[in-house]
mmCIF file of C-alpha atoms and ligand atoms in Angstrom:
data_model
loop_
_atom_site.group_PDB
_atom_site.id
_atom_site.type_symbol
_atom_site.label_atom_id
_atom_site.label_comp_id
_atom_site.label_asym_id
_atom_site.label_seq_id
_atom_site.Cartn_x
_atom_site.Cartn_y
_atom_site.Cartn_z
ATOM 1 C CA MET U 813 -20.385 -13.025 -76.423
ATOM 2 C CA SER U 814 -23.130 -12.276 -73.937
ATOM 3 C CA GLN U 815 -25.554 -9.656 -75.205
ATOM 4 C CA PRO U 816 -28.395 -8.335 -73.076
ATOM 5 C CA MET U 817 -31.627 -9.969 -74.192
ATOM 6 C CA LEU U 818 -34.909 -8.193 -74.673
ATOM 7 C CA LYS U 819 -37.832 -9.653 -72.723
ATOM 8 C CA THR U 820 -38.887 -11.437 -75.925
ATOM 9 C CA GLY U 821 -35.531 -13.247 -76.096
ATOM 10 C CA VAL U 822 -34.304 -11.121 -79.012
ATOM 11 C CA SER U 823 -30.626 -10.207 -78.721
ATOM 12 C CA ILE U 824 -29.473 -7.130 -80.612
ATOM 13 C CA PRO U 825 -25.680 -6.914 -80.889
ATOM 14 C CA ARG U 826 -24.099 -3.718 -79.642
ATOM 15 C CA ARG U 827 -20.723 -2.196 -78.841
ATOM 16 C CA GLY U 828 -19.461 -2.250 -75.264
ATOM 17 C CA LEU U 829 -19.935 0.863 -73.148
ATOM 18 C CA MET U 830 -17.257 2.647 -71.130
ATOM 19 C CA PHE U 831 -19.053 3.633 -67.934
ATOM 20 C CA VAL U 832 -16.996 6.146 -65.984
ATOM 21 C CA LEU U 833 -17.593 6.988 -62.323
ATOM 22 C CA SER U 834 -15.739 9.898 -60.735
ATOM 23 C CA SER U 835 -16.008 11.608 -57.370
ATOM 24 C CA PRO U 836 -13.803 12.995 -54.654
ATOM 25 C CA SER U 837 -12.569 10.279 -52.254
ATOM 26 C CA GLY U 838 -15.238 9.472 -49.706
ATOM 27 C CA ALA U 839 -18.314 10.264 -51.814
ATOM 28 C CA GLY U 840 -19.216 6.574 -51.999
ATOM 29 C CA LYS U 841 -18.119 5.828 -55.535
ATOM 30 C CA THR U 842 -16.233 2.639 -54.655
ATOM 31 C CA SER U 843 -19.206 1.209 -52.717
ATOM 32 C CA LEU U 844 -21.531 2.039 -55.602
ATOM 33 C CA ALA U 845 -19.150 0.455 -58.107
ATOM 34 C CA LYS U 846 -18.971 -2.737 -55.998
ATOM 35 C CA ARG U 847 -22.759 -2.982 -55.821
ATOM 36 C CA LEU U 848 -23.138 -2.554 -59.554
ATOM 37 C CA LEU U 849 -20.415 -5.081 -60.384
ATOM 38 C CA ALA U 850 -21.817 -7.679 -57.978
ATOM 39 C CA SER U 851 -25.241 -7.622 -59.586
ATOM 40 C CA ASP U 852 -24.499 -7.089 -63.262
ATOM 41 C CA GLY U 853 -23.034 -9.956 -65.254
ATOM 42 C CA ASN U 854 -22.119 -7.848 -68.296
ATOM 43 C CA LEU U 855 -20.144 -5.198 -66.414
ATOM 44 C CA PHE U 856 -16.385 -5.564 -65.853
ATOM 45 C CA LEU U 857 -14.105 -3.417 -63.709
ATOM 46 C CA SER U 858 -11.080 -1.754 -65.243
ATOM 47 C CA VAL U 859 -8.373 -2.289 -62.613
ATOM 48 C CA SER U 860 -5.973 0.651 -62.623
ATOM 49 C CA MET U 861 -2.255 0.771 -62.140
ATOM 50 C CA THR U 862 -1.016 3.056 -59.371
ATOM 51 C CA THR U 863 2.143 4.135 -57.577
ATOM 52 C CA ARG U 864 0.149 4.813 -54.387
ATOM 53 C CA PRO U 865 0.983 2.523 -51.429
ATOM 54 C CA LYS U 866 -1.445 -0.325 -50.856
ATOM 55 C CA ARG U 867 -4.061 0.338 -48.128
ATOM 56 C CA GLU U 868 -4.933 -2.251 -45.536
ATOM 57 C CA GLY U 869 -7.359 -4.762 -47.038
ATOM 58 C CA GLU U 870 -6.543 -3.931 -50.648
ATOM 59 C CA VAL U 871 -5.627 -6.809 -52.949
ATOM 60 C CA GLU U 872 -3.134 -6.687 -55.831
ATOM 61 C CA GLY U 873 -4.955 -7.177 -59.135
ATOM 62 C CA ARG U 874 -8.401 -6.716 -57.574
ATOM 63 C CA ASP U 875 -8.231 -3.133 -56.294
ATOM 64 C CA TYR U 876 -5.163 -1.950 -58.215
ATOM 65 C CA TYR U 877 -1.950 -3.094 -59.810
ATOM 66 C CA PHE U 878 0.457 -1.538 -57.344
ATOM 67 C CA THR U 879 3.678 -0.561 -59.013
ATOM 68 C CA SER U 880 6.807 1.542 -58.693
ATOM 69 C CA ARG U 881 7.112 4.911 -60.416
ATOM 70 C CA PRO U 882 9.755 3.650 -62.920
ATOM 71 C CA SER U 883 7.555 0.651 -63.899
ATOM 72 C CA PHE U 884 4.550 2.964 -64.266
ATOM 73 C CA GLU U 885 6.542 5.294 -66.490
ATOM 74 C CA ILE U 886 7.690 2.397 -68.689
ATOM 75 C CA ALA U 887 4.052 1.276 -69.167
ATOM 76 C CA ARG U 888 2.885 4.850 -69.820
ATOM 77 C CA ASP U 889 5.677 5.673 -72.277
ATOM 78 C CA GLY U 890 5.160 2.340 -74.064
ATOM 79 C CA GLY U 891 1.536 3.274 -74.837
ATOM 80 C CA GLU U 892 0.125 0.561 -72.537
ATOM 81 C CA LEU U 893 -2.209 2.988 -70.746
ATOM 82 C CA LEU U 894 -5.502 4.282 -72.119
ATOM 83 C CA GLU U 895 -5.227 7.340 -69.866
ATOM 84 C CA HIS U 896 -3.141 8.392 -66.915
ATOM 85 C CA ALA U 897 -3.052 11.148 -64.325
ATOM 86 C CA ASP U 898 -1.293 12.458 -61.271
ATOM 87 C CA VAL U 899 -3.850 12.349 -58.425
ATOM 88 C CA HIS U 900 -2.921 13.460 -54.871
ATOM 89 C CA ASP U 901 0.796 13.168 -55.861
ATOM 90 C CA ASN U 902 0.529 9.544 -57.006
ATOM 91 C CA LEU U 903 0.335 8.251 -60.568
ATOM 92 C CA TYR U 904 -2.739 6.350 -61.723
ATOM 93 C CA GLY U 905 -3.480 4.842 -65.128
ATOM 94 C CA THR U 906 -5.836 2.525 -67.007
ATOM 95 C CA PRO U 907 -4.256 -0.528 -68.676
ATOM 96 C CA ARG U 908 -5.385 -0.482 -72.319
ATOM 97 C CA ALA U 909 -5.406 -4.181 -73.252
ATOM 98 C CA PRO U 910 -8.266 -5.548 -71.055
ATOM 99 C CA VAL U 911 -10.529 -2.609 -71.919
ATOM 100 C CA GLU U 912 -10.066 -3.040 -75.662
ATOM 101 C CA LYS U 913 -10.726 -6.785 -75.363
ATOM 102 C CA TRP U 914 -13.959 -6.349 -73.368
ATOM 103 C CA LEU U 915 -15.295 -3.626 -75.631
ATOM 104 C CA ALA U 916 -14.655 -5.747 -78.722
ATOM 105 C CA GLU U 917 -16.607 -8.551 -77.043
ATOM 106 C CA GLY U 918 -19.583 -6.243 -76.461
ATOM 107 C CA ARG U 919 -18.992 -6.133 -72.718
ATOM 108 C CA ASP U 920 -19.343 -2.972 -70.639
ATOM 109 C CA VAL U 921 -16.449 -1.641 -68.616
ATOM 110 C CA LEU U 922 -16.681 0.316 -65.372
ATOM 111 C CA PHE U 923 -13.970 2.888 -64.631
ATOM 112 C CA ASP U 924 -13.298 4.423 -61.216
ATOM 113 C CA ILE U 925 -11.078 7.260 -62.421
ATOM 114 C CA ASP U 926 -10.695 10.982 -61.821
ATOM 115 C CA TRP U 927 -11.781 13.879 -64.062
ATOM 116 C CA GLN U 928 -8.429 14.064 -65.829
ATOM 117 C CA GLY U 929 -8.747 10.440 -66.951
ATOM 118 C CA ALA U 930 -12.403 10.855 -67.898
ATOM 119 C CA LYS U 931 -11.499 13.848 -70.056
ATOM 120 C CA GLN U 932 -8.771 11.893 -71.884
ATOM 121 C CA ILE U 933 -11.120 8.992 -72.672
ATOM 122 C CA VAL U 934 -13.918 11.350 -73.774
ATOM 123 C CA SER U 935 -11.473 12.931 -76.254
ATOM 124 C CA ALA U 936 -10.159 9.583 -77.520
ATOM 125 C CA MET U 937 -13.400 7.565 -77.667
ATOM 126 C CA PRO U 938 -16.376 9.969 -77.399
ATOM 127 C CA ARG U 939 -18.950 7.575 -78.845
ATOM 128 C CA ASP U 940 -18.240 4.728 -76.439
ATOM 129 C CA ILE U 941 -18.320 6.564 -73.093
ATOM 130 C CA ALA U 942 -20.891 7.706 -70.524
ATOM 131 C CA THR U 943 -19.641 9.700 -67.536
ATOM 132 C CA VAL U 944 -21.202 9.970 -64.078
ATOM 133 C CA PHE U 945 -20.002 12.177 -61.234
ATOM 134 C CA ILE U 946 -20.958 11.237 -57.666
ATOM 135 C CA LEU U 947 -21.318 14.219 -55.319
ATOM 136 C CA PRO U 948 -21.501 14.093 -51.516
ATOM 137 C CA PRO U 949 -24.565 15.765 -49.955
ATOM 138 C CA SER U 950 -22.214 18.147 -48.099
ATOM 139 C CA MET U 951 -18.516 18.692 -47.414
ATOM 140 C CA GLU U 952 -19.133 17.719 -43.775
ATOM 141 C CA ALA U 953 -20.484 14.358 -44.922
ATOM 142 C CA LEU U 954 -17.439 13.860 -47.127
ATOM 143 C CA GLU U 955 -15.019 14.548 -44.288
ATOM 144 C CA ALA U 956 -16.994 12.320 -41.901
ATOM 145 C CA ARG U 957 -16.828 9.432 -44.409
ATOM 146 C CA LEU U 958 -13.077 9.824 -44.917
ATOM 147 C CA VAL U 959 -12.438 9.853 -41.167
ATOM 148 C CA LYS U 960 -14.795 6.924 -40.544
ATOM 149 C CA ARG U 961 -13.103 4.875 -43.269
ATOM 150 C CA GLY U 962 -9.951 5.186 -41.131
ATOM 151 C CA LYS U 963 -7.712 4.063 -43.974
ATOM 152 C CA ASP U 964 -5.717 7.222 -44.482
ATOM 153 C CA ALA U 965 -3.436 9.215 -42.189
ATOM 154 C CA PRO U 966 -4.831 12.589 -40.994
ATOM 155 C CA GLU U 967 -2.491 14.553 -43.293
ATOM 156 C CA VAL U 968 -3.615 12.422 -46.276
ATOM 157 C CA ILE U 969 -7.270 13.094 -45.386
ATOM 158 C CA ALA U 970 -6.533 16.830 -45.134
ATOM 159 C CA ARG U 971 -4.911 16.803 -48.599
ATOM 160 C CA ARG U 972 -7.799 14.840 -50.110
ATOM 161 C CA LEU U 973 -10.300 17.340 -48.697
ATOM 162 C CA ARG U 974 -8.310 20.267 -50.067
ATOM 163 C CA ASN U 975 -8.347 18.632 -53.512
ATOM 164 C CA ALA U 976 -12.035 17.703 -53.274
ATOM 165 C CA ALA U 977 -13.349 21.225 -53.904
ATOM 166 C CA ALA U 978 -11.470 21.471 -57.210
ATOM 167 C CA GLU U 979 -12.607 17.979 -58.248
ATOM 168 C CA ILE U 980 -16.230 18.784 -57.420
ATOM 169 C CA GLU U 981 -16.134 21.800 -59.719
ATOM 170 C CA ARG U 982 -15.396 19.413 -62.609
ATOM 171 C CA SER U 983 -18.714 17.610 -62.156
ATOM 172 C CA VAL U 984 -20.463 20.018 -64.562
ATOM 173 C CA ASP U 985 -18.469 18.505 -67.451
ATOM 174 C CA TYR U 986 -19.977 15.050 -66.850
ATOM 175 C CA ASP U 987 -23.006 13.550 -68.600
ATOM 176 C CA TYR U 988 -24.757 12.805 -65.286
ATOM 177 C CA VAL U 989 -24.468 13.843 -61.623
ATOM 178 C CA ILE U 990 -25.771 11.809 -58.683
ATOM 179 C CA VAL U 991 -25.887 13.194 -55.142
ATOM 180 C CA ASN U 992 -25.126 10.240 -52.894
ATOM 181 C CA GLU U 993 -27.124 11.022 -49.782
ATOM 182 C CA GLU U 994 -28.491 7.513 -49.367
ATOM 183 C CA ILE U 995 -26.665 4.661 -51.064
ATOM 184 C CA ASP U 996 -29.698 2.558 -52.124
ATOM 185 C CA ALA U 997 -31.243 5.560 -53.884
ATOM 186 C CA ALA U 998 -27.921 6.476 -55.517
ATOM 187 C CA GLU U 999 -27.499 2.883 -56.712
ATOM 188 C CA GLU U 1000 -30.963 2.928 -58.278
ATOM 189 C CA GLU U 1001 -30.149 6.150 -60.115
ATOM 190 C CA LEU U 1002 -26.880 4.721 -61.339
ATOM 191 C CA ARG U 1003 -28.573 1.576 -62.614
ATOM 192 C CA ALA U 1004 -31.144 3.684 -64.471
ATOM 193 C CA ILE U 1005 -28.347 5.578 -66.235
ATOM 194 C CA LEU U 1006 -26.575 2.341 -67.173
ATOM 195 C CA SER U 1007 -29.778 0.812 -68.554
ATOM 196 C CA ALA U 1008 -30.559 3.887 -70.657
ATOM 197 C CA GLU U 1009 -27.004 4.182 -71.980
ATOM 198 C CA ARG U 1010 -27.082 0.532 -73.068
ATOM 199 C CA LEU U 1011 -30.169 1.273 -75.133
ATOM 200 C CA ARG U 1012 -28.659 4.152 -77.110
ATOM 201 C CA CYS U 1013 -29.264 3.569 -80.832
ATOM 202 C CA ALA U 1014 -25.710 4.518 -81.791
ATOM 203 C CA ARG U 1015 -24.285 1.736 -79.604
ATOM 204 C CA ARG U 1016 -26.597 -0.977 -80.916
ATOM 205 C CA THR U 1017 -24.737 -2.067 -84.006
ATOM 206 C CA GLY U 1018 -27.279 -4.784 -84.738
ATOM 207 C CA LEU U 1019 -30.261 -2.416 -84.649
ATOM 208 C CA PRO U 1020 -30.441 -1.546 -88.388
ATOM 209 C CA GLN U 1021 -30.518 -5.245 -89.249
ATOM 210 C CA PHE U 1022 -33.193 -5.960 -86.655
ATOM 211 C CA VAL U 1023 -35.297 -3.011 -87.842
ATOM 212 C CA ASP U 1024 -34.890 -4.160 -91.485
ATOM 213 C CA SER U 1025 -36.060 -7.672 -90.575
ATOM 214 C CA LEU U 1026 -39.104 -6.273 -88.769
ATOM 215 C CA ALA U 1027 -39.915 -3.967 -91.681
ATOM 216 C CA ALA U 1028 -39.479 -6.794 -94.214
ATOM 217 C CA ALA U 1029 -41.749 -9.098 -92.183
ATOM 218 C CA GLY U 1030 -44.283 -6.284 -91.883
ATOM 219 C CA LYS U 1031 -44.336 -5.757 -95.652
ATOM 220 C CA GLU U 1032 -44.687 -9.498 -96.267
ATOM 221 C CA GLY U 1033 -47.619 -9.622 -93.912
ATOM 222 C CA ALA U 1034 -49.326 -6.599 -95.516
HETATM 223 P P1 5GP S 746 -7.688 6.191 -54.298
HETATM 224 O O1 5GP S 746 -6.228 6.477 -54.021
HETATM 225 O O2 5GP S 746 -8.579 6.748 -53.240
HETATM 226 O O3 5GP S 746 -7.938 4.733 -54.598
HETATM 227 O O4 5GP S 746 -8.041 6.982 -55.641
HETATM 228 C C1 5GP S 746 -7.788 8.361 -55.734
HETATM 229 C C2 5GP S 746 -8.403 8.904 -57.002
HETATM 230 O O5 5GP S 746 -7.732 8.387 -58.148
HETATM 231 C C3 5GP S 746 -9.875 8.544 -57.174
HETATM 232 O O6 5GP S 746 -10.564 9.725 -57.551
HETATM 233 C C4 5GP S 746 -9.871 7.547 -58.292
HETATM 234 O O7 5GP S 746 -11.062 7.611 -59.040
HETATM 235 C C5 5GP S 746 -8.683 8.008 -59.098
HETATM 236 N N1 5GP S 746 -8.166 6.948 -59.966
HETATM 237 C C6 5GP S 746 -8.039 5.645 -59.680
HETATM 238 N N2 5GP S 746 -7.543 4.955 -60.708
HETATM 239 C C7 5GP S 746 -7.353 5.867 -61.704
HETATM 240 C C8 5GP S 746 -6.875 5.784 -63.059
HETATM 241 O O8 5GP S 746 -6.519 4.725 -63.567
HETATM 242 N N3 5GP S 746 -6.838 6.929 -63.758
HETATM 243 C C9 5GP S 746 -7.214 8.134 -63.251
HETATM 244 N N4 5GP S 746 -7.153 9.190 -64.043
HETATM 245 N N5 5GP S 746 -7.667 8.259 -61.986
HETATM 246 C C10 5GP S 746 -7.736 7.134 -61.221
#
């Protein structure tokens, strides 16, 4: 199990963290997630299952597990999903097994899920989760990004924009909010949150033992 080391080389065991990113489509969440995953060896992406059609350039098993509605419903009803939601008229859900494995190994898991999914995980596993909402600097910027991405039909973009206002209102329920005006700055803020969350005492299961060993050594030396 890889545990983050202190600068002294001391490794304090801890539980894995569920790091949830949410935002309306086009706020830059996927780009931020990619940057974080590419540069952080202890962070793993939870790949969701969805009934949405595959977009150009998307890869099965990397971006999503694309599936039919009946197969999704079988997985959902069989308890194979940690959370699930209907987003923009498609079903999305988080496969449970990989997440449970990574967390048990002390690895951190990144989730790109909507507010409905975040809420379900917060209720089920409140101690293991940190939630971050990414806001666009303006609705004009959001629309411009969706159009520029060119991956969705105009009617799909229109629907996503209509839904965005309601999603944005949910941001107040998150632990953190980042306004993504400039991606490098947003990435730095996201990294700062991840670093701080990893250091939370409650997550660091090996901390009492480490503190005891320091205290014992201190008393011996006194
Ligand atoms: P997109 O279709 O643009 O990939 O994703 C649409 C929305 O669904 C995004 O807000 C994304 O975060 C959310 N989403 C993706 N996977 C899941 C999931 O497994 N569960 C939930 N609740 N939302 C998801």
